[in-house]
PDB file of C-alpha atoms in Angstrom:
ATOM      1  CA  MET R   1      24.491  74.954 307.480  1.00  0.00           C
ATOM      2  CA  LYS R   2      26.240  72.815 308.895  1.00  0.00           C
ATOM      3  CA  ASN R   3      29.101  73.819 307.023  1.00  0.00           C
ATOM      4  CA  THR R   4      27.888  77.597 308.575  1.00  0.00           C
ATOM      5  CA  LYS R   5      27.979  77.000 311.779  1.00  0.00           C
ATOM      6  CA  TYR R   6      31.386  75.731 311.241  1.00  0.00           C
ATOM      7  CA  PHE R   7      33.049  79.107 309.783  1.00  0.00           C
ATOM      8  CA  LEU R   8      31.239  81.052 312.272  1.00  0.00           C
ATOM      9  CA  ALA R   9      33.038  78.542 314.556  1.00  0.00           C
ATOM     10  CA  GLY R  10      36.569  79.183 313.605  1.00  0.00           C
ATOM     11  CA  LEU R  11      36.055  82.695 313.741  1.00  0.00           C
ATOM     12  CA  SER R  12      34.759  83.160 317.343  1.00  0.00           C
ATOM     13  CA  LEU R  13      38.321  81.597 317.748  1.00  0.00           C
ATOM     14  CA  LEU R  14      40.461  83.551 316.054  1.00  0.00           C
ATOM     15  CA  CYS R  15      38.999  86.212 317.256  1.00  0.00           C
ATOM     16  CA  ILE R  16      39.080  85.001 321.049  1.00  0.00           C
ATOM     17  CA  CYS R  17      42.584  84.498 320.172  1.00  0.00           C
ATOM     18  CA  MET R  18      43.660  87.694 319.083  1.00  0.00           C
ATOM     19  CA  ILE R  19      41.946  89.115 322.472  1.00  0.00           C
ATOM     20  CA  ALA R  20      44.381  86.653 323.692  1.00  0.00           C
ATOM     21  CA  VAL R  21      47.202  87.920 322.129  1.00  0.00           C
ATOM     22  CA  THR R  22      46.835  91.321 322.523  1.00  0.00           C
ATOM     23  CA  SER R  23      45.907  91.459 326.530  1.00  0.00           C
ATOM     24  CA  ILE R  24      48.892  89.732 326.871  1.00  0.00           C
ATOM     25  CA  GLN R  25      51.591  92.212 328.786  1.00  0.00           C
ATOM     26  CA  GLY R  26      54.182  93.886 327.022  1.00  0.00           C
ATOM     27  CA  SER R  27      57.173  91.933 329.041  1.00  0.00           C
ATOM     28  CA  LEU R  28      56.134  88.294 327.461  1.00  0.00           C
ATOM     29  CA  LEU R  29      56.559  89.948 323.792  1.00  0.00           C
ATOM     30  CA  ASN R  30      59.695  91.968 324.890  1.00  0.00           C
ATOM     31  CA  PRO R  31      62.181  89.330 323.991  1.00  0.00           C
ATOM     32  CA  LEU R  32      60.848  88.468 320.238  1.00  0.00           C
ATOM     33  CA  ARG R  33      61.355  92.510 319.658  1.00  0.00           C
ATOM     34  CA  ASN R  34      63.920  92.318 320.466  1.00  0.00           C
ATOM     35  CA  ALA R  35      64.853  89.472 318.306  1.00  0.00           C
ATOM     36  CA  VAL R  36      63.518  90.996 315.493  1.00  0.00           C
ATOM     37  CA  GLY R  37      65.146  94.303 316.196  1.00  0.00           C
ATOM     38  CA  THR R  38      68.824  92.596 316.724  1.00  0.00           C
ATOM     39  CA  PHE R  39      68.305  90.887 312.944  1.00  0.00           C
ATOM     40  CA  LEU R  40      66.466  93.915 311.315  1.00  0.00           C
ATOM     41  CA  VAL R  41      68.085  97.164 312.393  1.00  0.00           C
ATOM     42  CA  PRO R  42      71.706  96.678 311.470  1.00  0.00           C
ATOM     43  CA  ILE R  43      69.641  95.440 308.186  1.00  0.00           C
ATOM     44  CA  GLN R  44      67.881  98.198 307.616  1.00  0.00           C
ATOM     45  CA  SER R  45      71.042 100.743 308.736  1.00  0.00           C
ATOM     46  CA  GLY R  46      73.354  99.269 306.013  1.00  0.00           C
ATOM     47  CA  ILE R  47      70.287 100.030 303.358  1.00  0.00           C
ATOM     48  CA  ASN R  48      70.183 103.284 304.805  1.00  0.00           C
ATOM     49  CA  ALA R  49      74.179 103.811 304.424  1.00  0.00           C
ATOM     50  CA  VAL R  50      74.444 102.424 300.813  1.00  0.00           C
ATOM     51  CA  GLY R  51      70.845 104.261 299.789  1.00  0.00           C
ATOM     52  CA  GLY R  52      73.119 108.087 301.698  1.00  0.00           C
ATOM     53  CA  GLY R  53      75.869 107.633 299.667  1.00  0.00           C
ATOM     54  CA  ILE R  54      74.455 106.983 296.212  1.00  0.00           C
ATOM     55  CA  TYR R  55      72.171 109.927 296.781  1.00  0.00           C
ATOM     56  CA  GLN R  56      75.393 112.355 297.593  1.00  0.00           C
ATOM     57  CA  GLU R  57      77.085 110.075 294.720  1.00  0.00           C
ATOM     58  CA  LEU R  58      74.240 111.861 292.247  1.00  0.00           C
ATOM     59  CA  SER R  59      73.873 115.259 294.053  1.00  0.00           C
ATOM     60  CA  ALA R  60      77.405 115.490 293.752  1.00  0.00           C
ATOM     61  CA  MET R  61      78.183 114.729 289.717  1.00  0.00           C
ATOM     62  CA  ALA R  62      74.763 116.507 289.366  1.00  0.00           C
ATOM     63  CA  GLU R  63      76.582 120.014 290.968  1.00  0.00           C
ATOM     64  CA  LEU R  64      79.397 119.281 288.787  1.00  0.00           C
ATOM     65  CA  ARG R  65      77.658 118.654 285.668  1.00  0.00           C
ATOM     66  CA  THR R  66      76.102 122.260 286.829  1.00  0.00           C
ATOM     67  CA  ALA R  67      79.652 123.935 287.707  1.00  0.00           C
ATOM     68  CA  LEU R  68      81.060 122.386 284.103  1.00  0.00           C
ATOM     69  CA  ASP R  69      78.468 124.055 282.374  1.00  0.00           C
ATOM     70  CA  GLU R  70      78.941 127.598 284.654  1.00  0.00           C
ATOM     71  CA  ASN R  71      82.614 127.057 283.811  1.00  0.00           C
ATOM     72  CA  GLU R  72      81.914 126.898 279.973  1.00  0.00           C
ATOM     73  CA  ARG R  73      79.539 129.617 280.115  1.00  0.00           C
ATOM     74  CA  LEU R  74      82.313 131.896 282.072  1.00  0.00           C
ATOM     75  CA  LYS R  75      84.439 130.789 279.559  1.00  0.00           C
ATOM     76  CA  ALA R  76      82.504 132.237 277.204  1.00  0.00           C
ATOM     77  CA  GLN R  77      81.982 135.412 278.342  1.00  0.00           C
ATOM     78  CA  VAL R  78      85.093 136.026 278.657  1.00  0.00           C
ATOM     79  CA  ALA R  79      86.409 135.653 275.717  1.00  0.00           C
ATOM     80  CA  GLU R  80      83.307 137.914 274.520  1.00  0.00           C
ATOM     81  CA  LEU R  81      83.904 139.985 276.884  1.00  0.00           C
ATOM     82  CA  THR R  82      87.503 140.135 275.994  1.00  0.00           C
ATOM     83  CA  GLU R  83      86.994 140.655 272.428  1.00  0.00           C
ATOM     84  CA  GLU R  84      84.464 143.368 273.261  1.00  0.00           C
ATOM     85  CA  ASN R  85      87.450 145.156 275.244  1.00  0.00           C
ATOM     86  CA  THR R  86      90.104 144.619 272.420  1.00  0.00           C
ATOM     87  CA  ARG R  87      87.987 146.019 269.405  1.00  0.00           C
ATOM     88  CA  LEU R  88      86.780 149.047 271.608  1.00  0.00           C
ATOM     89  CA  ARG R  89      90.422 149.469 272.536  1.00  0.00           C
ATOM     90  CA  SER R  90      91.662 149.305 269.190  1.00  0.00           C
ATOM     91  CA  GLU R  91      88.327 151.639 268.086  1.00  0.00           C
ATOM     92  CA  GLN R  92      89.079 154.508 271.100  1.00  0.00           C
ATOM     93  CA  PHE R  93      93.277 154.460 269.591  1.00  0.00           C
ATOM     94  CA  GLU R  94      92.058 154.643 265.865  1.00  0.00           C
ATOM     95  CA  LEU R  95      89.527 157.645 267.097  1.00  0.00           C
ATOM     96  CA  GLU R  96      92.802 159.433 268.679  1.00  0.00           C
ATOM     97  CA  ARG R  97      94.124 159.191 265.859  1.00  0.00           C
ATOM     98  CA  LEU R  98      92.163 159.937 263.881  1.00  0.00           C
ATOM     99  CA  ARG R  99      91.626 163.058 266.833  1.00  0.00           C
ATOM    100  CA  ASP R 100      95.001 164.090 265.809  1.00  0.00           C
ATOM    101  CA  LEU R 101      94.834 164.476 261.787  1.00  0.00           C
ATOM    102  CA  TYR R 102      91.691 166.317 262.406  1.00  0.00           C
ATOM    103  CA  GLU R 103      94.035 169.028 264.518  1.00  0.00           C
ATOM    104  CA  LEU R 104      97.381 168.107 262.630  1.00  0.00           C
ATOM    105  CA  ASP R 105      94.489 169.464 259.569  1.00  0.00           C
ATOM    106  CA  GLN R 106      93.281 172.592 261.415  1.00  0.00           C
ATOM    107  CA  ASP R 107      96.824 173.071 261.997  1.00  0.00           C
ATOM    108  CA  TYR R 108      97.382 173.675 257.736  1.00  0.00           C
ATOM    109  CA  MET R 109      93.751 175.009 256.735  1.00  0.00           C
ATOM    110  CA  GLN R 110      95.277 176.945 253.922  1.00  0.00           C
ATOM    111  CA  TYR R 111      96.263 173.522 252.348  1.00  0.00           C
ATOM    112  CA  ASN R 112      93.589 170.952 250.178  1.00  0.00           C
ATOM    113  CA  LYS R 113      94.057 167.378 252.251  1.00  0.00           C
ATOM    114  CA  ILE R 114      93.709 164.176 251.154  1.00  0.00           C
ATOM    115  CA  GLY R 115      93.148 161.401 254.077  1.00  0.00           C
ATOM    116  CA  ALA R 116      95.351 158.163 253.511  1.00  0.00           C
ATOM    117  CA  ARG R 117      96.037 154.789 255.204  1.00  0.00           C
ATOM    118  CA  ILE R 118      99.483 152.885 255.291  1.00  0.00           C
ATOM    119  CA  ILE R 119      98.652 149.625 253.320  1.00  0.00           C
ATOM    120  CA  ALA R 120     102.652 148.575 253.440  1.00  0.00           C
ATOM    121  CA  LYS R 121     106.252 149.842 253.882  1.00  0.00           C
ATOM    122  CA  ASP R 122     109.753 148.849 254.027  1.00  0.00           C
ATOM    123  CA  SER R 123     111.950 145.803 256.164  1.00  0.00           C
ATOM    124  CA  SER R 124     112.807 148.315 257.827  1.00  0.00           C
ATOM    125  CA  SER R 125     111.602 149.368 261.316  1.00  0.00           C
ATOM    126  CA  TRP R 126     110.935 152.606 260.599  1.00  0.00           C
ATOM    127  CA  PHE R 127     108.708 153.837 257.795  1.00  0.00           C
ATOM    128  CA  SER R 128     111.424 155.383 256.007  1.00  0.00           C
ATOM    129  CA  VAL R 129     109.211 154.154 252.195  1.00  0.00           C
ATOM    130  CA  PHE R 130     106.083 153.145 252.338  1.00  0.00           C
ATOM    131  CA  ARG R 131     102.790 152.719 250.233  1.00  0.00           C
ATOM    132  CA  ILE R 132      99.283 154.581 250.448  1.00  0.00           C
ATOM    133  CA  ASP R 133      95.429 152.986 249.799  1.00  0.00           C
ATOM    134  CA  LYS R 134      95.100 156.323 247.573  1.00  0.00           C
ATOM    135  CA  GLY R 135      96.407 156.824 244.090  1.00  0.00           C
ATOM    136  CA  ALA R 136      96.013 158.492 240.874  1.00  0.00           C
ATOM    137  CA  ASP R 137      92.186 157.824 241.067  1.00  0.00           C
ATOM    138  CA  ASP R 138      91.722 160.229 243.832  1.00  0.00           C
ATOM    139  CA  GLY R 139      94.136 162.651 242.644  1.00  0.00           C
ATOM    140  CA  ILE R 140      96.980 161.703 243.930  1.00  0.00           C
ATOM    141  CA  LYS R 141     100.512 163.048 242.210  1.00  0.00           C
ATOM    142  CA  GLU R 142     104.229 162.939 242.707  1.00  0.00           C
ATOM    143  CA  ASN R 143     105.291 165.553 244.917  1.00  0.00           C
ATOM    144  CA  MET R 144     102.799 165.992 246.913  1.00  0.00           C
ATOM    145  CA  ASN R 145     103.554 166.826 250.305  1.00  0.00           C
ATOM    146  CA  VAL R 146     102.545 163.848 253.295  1.00  0.00           C
ATOM    147  CA  ILE R 147     101.879 165.304 256.418  1.00  0.00           C
ATOM    148  CA  ALA R 148     101.107 163.288 260.422  1.00  0.00           C
ATOM    149  CA  GLY R 149     101.549 163.259 263.661  1.00  0.00           C
ATOM    150  CA  GLY R 150     102.110 166.543 264.119  1.00  0.00           C
ATOM    151  CA  GLY R 151     104.363 167.772 260.919  1.00  0.00           C
ATOM    152  CA  LEU R 152     105.682 166.743 257.909  1.00  0.00           C
ATOM    153  CA  VAL R 153     106.513 162.950 257.546  1.00  0.00           C
ATOM    154  CA  GLY R 154     107.772 162.674 253.770  1.00  0.00           C
ATOM    155  CA  ILE R 155     106.647 163.565 249.780  1.00  0.00           C
ATOM    156  CA  VAL R 156     105.113 161.112 247.005  1.00  0.00           C
ATOM    157  CA  THR R 157     107.529 159.544 244.880  1.00  0.00           C
ATOM    158  CA  ASP R 158     105.488 157.335 242.824  1.00  0.00           C
ATOM    159  CA  VAL R 159     101.679 156.864 241.771  1.00  0.00           C
ATOM    160  CA  GLY R 160      99.686 154.091 240.854  1.00  0.00           C
ATOM    161  CA  SER R 161      96.139 154.074 239.735  1.00  0.00           C
ATOM    162  CA  ASN R 162      94.353 153.097 243.204  1.00  0.00           C
ATOM    163  CA  TYR R 163      98.084 153.858 245.467  1.00  0.00           C
ATOM    164  CA  ALA R 164     100.345 156.129 245.592  1.00  0.00           C
ATOM    165  CA  THR R 165     104.547 155.667 247.278  1.00  0.00           C
ATOM    166  CA  VAL R 166     105.549 157.909 249.626  1.00  0.00           C
ATOM    167  CA  ARG R 167     109.432 158.064 250.754  1.00  0.00           C
ATOM    168  CA  SER R 168     109.914 159.743 254.090  1.00  0.00           C
ATOM    169  CA  ILE R 169     112.259 162.553 255.445  1.00  0.00           C
ATOM    170  CA  ILE R 170     114.496 160.070 258.246  1.00  0.00           C
ATOM    171  CA  ASP R 171     115.079 158.078 254.257  1.00  0.00           C
ATOM    172  CA  ASP R 172     119.128 158.041 253.483  1.00  0.00           C
ATOM    173  CA  SER R 173     118.073 160.011 250.578  1.00  0.00           C
ATOM    174  CA  SER R 174     116.093 162.460 251.163  1.00  0.00           C
ATOM    175  CA  GLN R 175     117.228 165.908 251.900  1.00  0.00           C
ATOM    176  CA  VAL R 176     114.207 169.246 253.141  1.00  0.00           C
ATOM    177  CA  SER R 177     115.287 172.941 251.794  1.00  0.00           C
ATOM    178  CA  ALA R 178     113.989 174.042 255.483  1.00  0.00           C
ATOM    179  CA  MET R 179     114.161 177.127 257.637  1.00  0.00           C
ATOM    180  CA  ALA R 180     114.050 178.614 261.655  1.00  0.00           C
ATOM    181  CA  GLN R 181     110.415 179.914 262.402  1.00  0.00           C
ATOM    182  CA  GLN R 182     111.804 182.375 264.670  1.00  0.00           C
ATOM    183  CA  SER R 183     114.621 183.802 262.327  1.00  0.00           C
ATOM    184  CA  GLY R 184     113.262 182.754 259.137  1.00  0.00           C
ATOM    185  CA  ASP R 185     117.443 181.673 258.466  1.00  0.00           C
ATOM    186  CA  SER R 186     117.618 178.536 256.097  1.00  0.00           C
ATOM    187  CA  CYS R 187     118.878 174.879 256.724  1.00  0.00           C
ATOM    188  CA  ILE R 188     118.735 171.864 255.411  1.00  0.00           C
ATOM    189  CA  VAL R 189     117.243 168.911 256.904  1.00  0.00           C
ATOM    190  CA  SER R 190     118.594 165.476 255.890  1.00  0.00           C
ATOM    191  CA  GLY R 191     117.749 161.490 255.946  1.00  0.00           C
ATOM    192  CA  ASP R 192     119.911 159.139 257.437  1.00  0.00           C
ATOM    193  CA  LEU R 193     118.683 156.232 259.168  1.00  0.00           C
ATOM    194  CA  ARG R 194     121.264 155.624 260.869  1.00  0.00           C
ATOM    195  CA  LEU R 195     121.127 158.459 262.788  1.00  0.00           C
ATOM    196  CA  PHE R 196     117.489 157.942 263.846  1.00  0.00           C
ATOM    197  CA  ARG R 197     118.182 155.153 265.720  1.00  0.00           C
ATOM    198  CA  GLU R 198     118.794 158.062 268.558  1.00  0.00           C
ATOM    199  CA  GLY R 199     115.309 159.432 266.785  1.00  0.00           C
ATOM    200  CA  ARG R 200     116.770 162.110 265.615  1.00  0.00           C
ATOM    201  CA  LEU R 201     117.556 163.813 261.964  1.00  0.00           C
ATOM    202  CA  ARG R 202     120.781 165.784 260.892  1.00  0.00           C
ATOM    203  CA  LEU R 203     120.521 169.552 260.580  1.00  0.00           C
ATOM    204  CA  SER R 204     123.014 171.595 258.701  1.00  0.00           C
ATOM    205  CA  TYR R 205     124.490 174.515 255.901  1.00  0.00           C
ATOM    206  CA  MET R 206     124.432 177.156 258.316  1.00  0.00           C
ATOM    207  CA  GLU R 207     126.021 180.055 257.995  1.00  0.00           C
ATOM    208  CA  LYS R 208     128.061 180.921 261.477  1.00  0.00           C
ATOM    209  CA  ASP R 209     125.768 184.196 262.312  1.00  0.00           C
ATOM    210  CA  ASP R 210     122.509 182.889 261.424  1.00  0.00           C
ATOM    211  CA  ASP R 211     120.144 182.742 264.448  1.00  0.00           C
ATOM    212  CA  ILE R 212     119.047 178.949 264.906  1.00  0.00           C
ATOM    213  CA  LYS R 213     119.553 177.918 268.707  1.00  0.00           C
ATOM    214  CA  ASP R 214     118.270 174.698 270.438  1.00  0.00           C
ATOM    215  CA  GLY R 215     114.733 174.139 270.944  1.00  0.00           C
ATOM    216  CA  ASP R 216     113.674 176.256 268.067  1.00  0.00           C
ATOM    217  CA  MET R 217     110.927 174.799 265.562  1.00  0.00           C
ATOM    218  CA  ILE R 218     112.185 174.347 262.166  1.00  0.00           C
ATOM    219  CA  VAL R 219     109.556 174.060 259.052  1.00  0.00           C
ATOM    220  CA  THR R 220     110.087 174.136 255.582  1.00  0.00           C
ATOM    221  CA  SER R 221     111.206 176.927 253.804  1.00  0.00           C
ATOM    222  CA  ASN R 222     109.660 179.550 251.300  1.00  0.00           C
ATOM    223  CA  ILE R 223     112.925 178.862 249.116  1.00  0.00           C
ATOM    224  CA  SER R 224     111.547 175.151 249.080  1.00  0.00           C
ATOM    225  CA  GLY R 225     111.047 173.610 245.370  1.00  0.00           C
ATOM    226  CA  LYS R 226     109.104 170.546 246.524  1.00  0.00           C
ATOM    227  CA  PHE R 227     107.692 171.271 250.064  1.00  0.00           C
ATOM    228  CA  LEU R 228     105.474 174.006 250.573  1.00  0.00           C
ATOM    229  CA  PRO R 229     106.129 176.481 253.024  1.00  0.00           C
ATOM    230  CA  GLY R 230     105.489 176.763 256.071  1.00  0.00           C
ATOM    231  CA  ILE R 231     104.959 172.759 257.177  1.00  0.00           C
ATOM    232  CA  LEU R 232     106.561 171.669 260.734  1.00  0.00           C
ATOM    233  CA  ILE R 233     109.335 169.112 260.456  1.00  0.00           C
ATOM    234  CA  GLY R 234     110.775 169.134 264.314  1.00  0.00           C
ATOM    235  CA  TYR R 235     112.955 170.711 266.717  1.00  0.00           C
ATOM    236  CA  ALA R 236     116.678 171.991 267.255  1.00  0.00           C
ATOM    237  CA  THR R 237     118.587 170.441 269.488  1.00  0.00           C
ATOM    238  CA  ASP R 238     123.488 170.262 269.856  1.00  0.00           C
ATOM    239  CA  ILE R 239     123.929 172.832 267.642  1.00  0.00           C
ATOM    240  CA  THR R 240     127.274 173.768 267.396  1.00  0.00           C
ATOM    241  CA  VAL R 241     129.499 175.425 265.263  1.00  0.00           C
ATOM    242  CA  ASP R 242     131.937 173.699 262.682  1.00  0.00           C
ATOM    243  CA  TYR R 243     135.863 173.218 264.104  1.00  0.00           C
ATOM    244  CA  HIS R 244     137.138 172.653 260.523  1.00  0.00           C
ATOM    245  CA  ASP R 245     136.098 175.290 258.931  1.00  0.00           C
ATOM    246  CA  ASN R 246     134.724 177.840 262.255  1.00  0.00           C
ATOM    247  CA  LEU R 247     132.384 179.459 259.258  1.00  0.00           C
ATOM    248  CA  THR R 248     129.407 176.989 259.454  1.00  0.00           C
ATOM    249  CA  LYS R 249     126.912 175.917 262.066  1.00  0.00           C
ATOM    250  CA  SER R 250     125.698 172.500 262.490  1.00  0.00           C
ATOM    251  CA  GLY R 251     123.689 169.615 264.229  1.00  0.00           C
ATOM    252  CA  TYR R 252     120.704 167.575 265.183  1.00  0.00           C
ATOM    253  CA  LEU R 253     116.916 167.832 264.298  1.00  0.00           C
ATOM    254  CA  ILE R 254     114.506 166.086 266.230  1.00  0.00           C
ATOM    255  CA  PRO R 255     110.957 165.523 264.419  1.00  0.00           C
ATOM    256  CA  VAL R 256     107.771 165.671 265.609  1.00  0.00           C
ATOM    257  CA  ALA R 257     106.574 162.506 263.690  1.00  0.00           C
ATOM    258  CA  GLN R 258     106.728 159.088 264.950  1.00  0.00           C
ATOM    259  CA  PHE R 259     108.245 157.322 262.155  1.00  0.00           C
ATOM    260  CA  ASP R 260     107.830 153.892 263.812  1.00  0.00           C
ATOM    261  CA  ARG R 261     103.368 153.798 264.512  1.00  0.00           C
ATOM    262  CA  LEU R 262     102.746 155.382 261.217  1.00  0.00           C
ATOM    263  CA  GLN R 263      98.689 153.993 260.618  1.00  0.00           C
ATOM    264  CA  GLU R 264      97.122 156.965 258.715  1.00  0.00           C
ATOM    265  CA  VAL R 265      98.474 160.252 256.658  1.00  0.00           C
ATOM    266  CA  LEU R 266      97.394 163.000 255.457  1.00  0.00           C
ATOM    267  CA  VAL R 267      98.583 164.210 251.936  1.00  0.00           C
ATOM    268  CA  ILE R 268      98.864 167.450 250.541  1.00  0.00           C
ATOM    269  CA  THR R 269      96.818 167.714 247.161  1.00  0.00           C
ATOM    270  CA  ASP R 270      98.313 171.385 246.509  1.00  0.00           C
ATOM    271  CA  LEU R 271     101.712 171.244 244.775  1.00  0.00           C
ATOM    272  CA  LYS R 272     104.402 174.072 244.941  1.00  0.00           C
ATOM    273  CA  ASP R 273     104.410 175.982 241.795  1.00  0.00           C
ATOM    274  CA  ALA R 274     108.548 176.019 242.125  1.00  0.00           C
ATOM    275  CA  GLY R 275     111.156 175.252 239.912  1.00  0.00           C
ATOM    276  CA  PRO R 276     113.101 171.906 241.955  1.00  0.00           C
ATOM    277  CA  GLU R 277     116.291 172.931 243.730  1.00  0.00           C
ATOM    278  CA  LEU R 278     119.438 171.316 243.559  1.00  0.00           C
ATOM    279  CA  ASN R 279     119.343 170.117 246.515  1.00  0.00           C
ATOM    280  CA  GLU R 280     115.903 168.393 247.074  1.00  0.00           C
TER     281      GLU R 280
END
């Protein structure tokens, strides 16, 4: 009982002290409050500054990581789109070439043909001699005519089971018996690799009075021993009378086929049923 009295007395005294403290005017506590503020405010400001800096650094690192990930994703997307664009352009060019071959096929519907892809060529810049991916197993034979790019390209000279070699009309050893489509007057188209640097072939064996003039379409002749008749070769240009005899004419021919970018050709599987000519 005595201990209980002491406890209650102490508790009462504590309550009286707290009442007294709360009753004191705020002006008396201002010095204490100011002293505490002077001590705690710089510490709190430093803590806030450090915390803010750490937060900003962490935010910047997170943004940088996000930007790097986005950059890698965009790089992969650009590479994928570039590859897709290249593929589509390649397919477009191939489609255009095949469309040209189809139109050429329609121009010479009287002949049977088979398509072939060029797989090799000689070391020169042009396709003077090249190899195709069709051979004897596909029905290819020597002396079959080859066309592309709107007209005559060359003739098959060698055949394997799954390949064939073609000598083009620009080769130095090539000669084609030809004629002017308008008049039917004959001439010879001779291959010349050195002359072809200017994009031309030699046109010769024309009589002075033959009606062959600049711009005439030159096609394979009816009397050719190896080449089927009526296949466009090119266009006559710079036709002049030969000064040394004044009896013949000569000039040049601009071929229609582009011999620096051949990729696919058509092989005419019909053979010319005639004896070989001396000039071929």
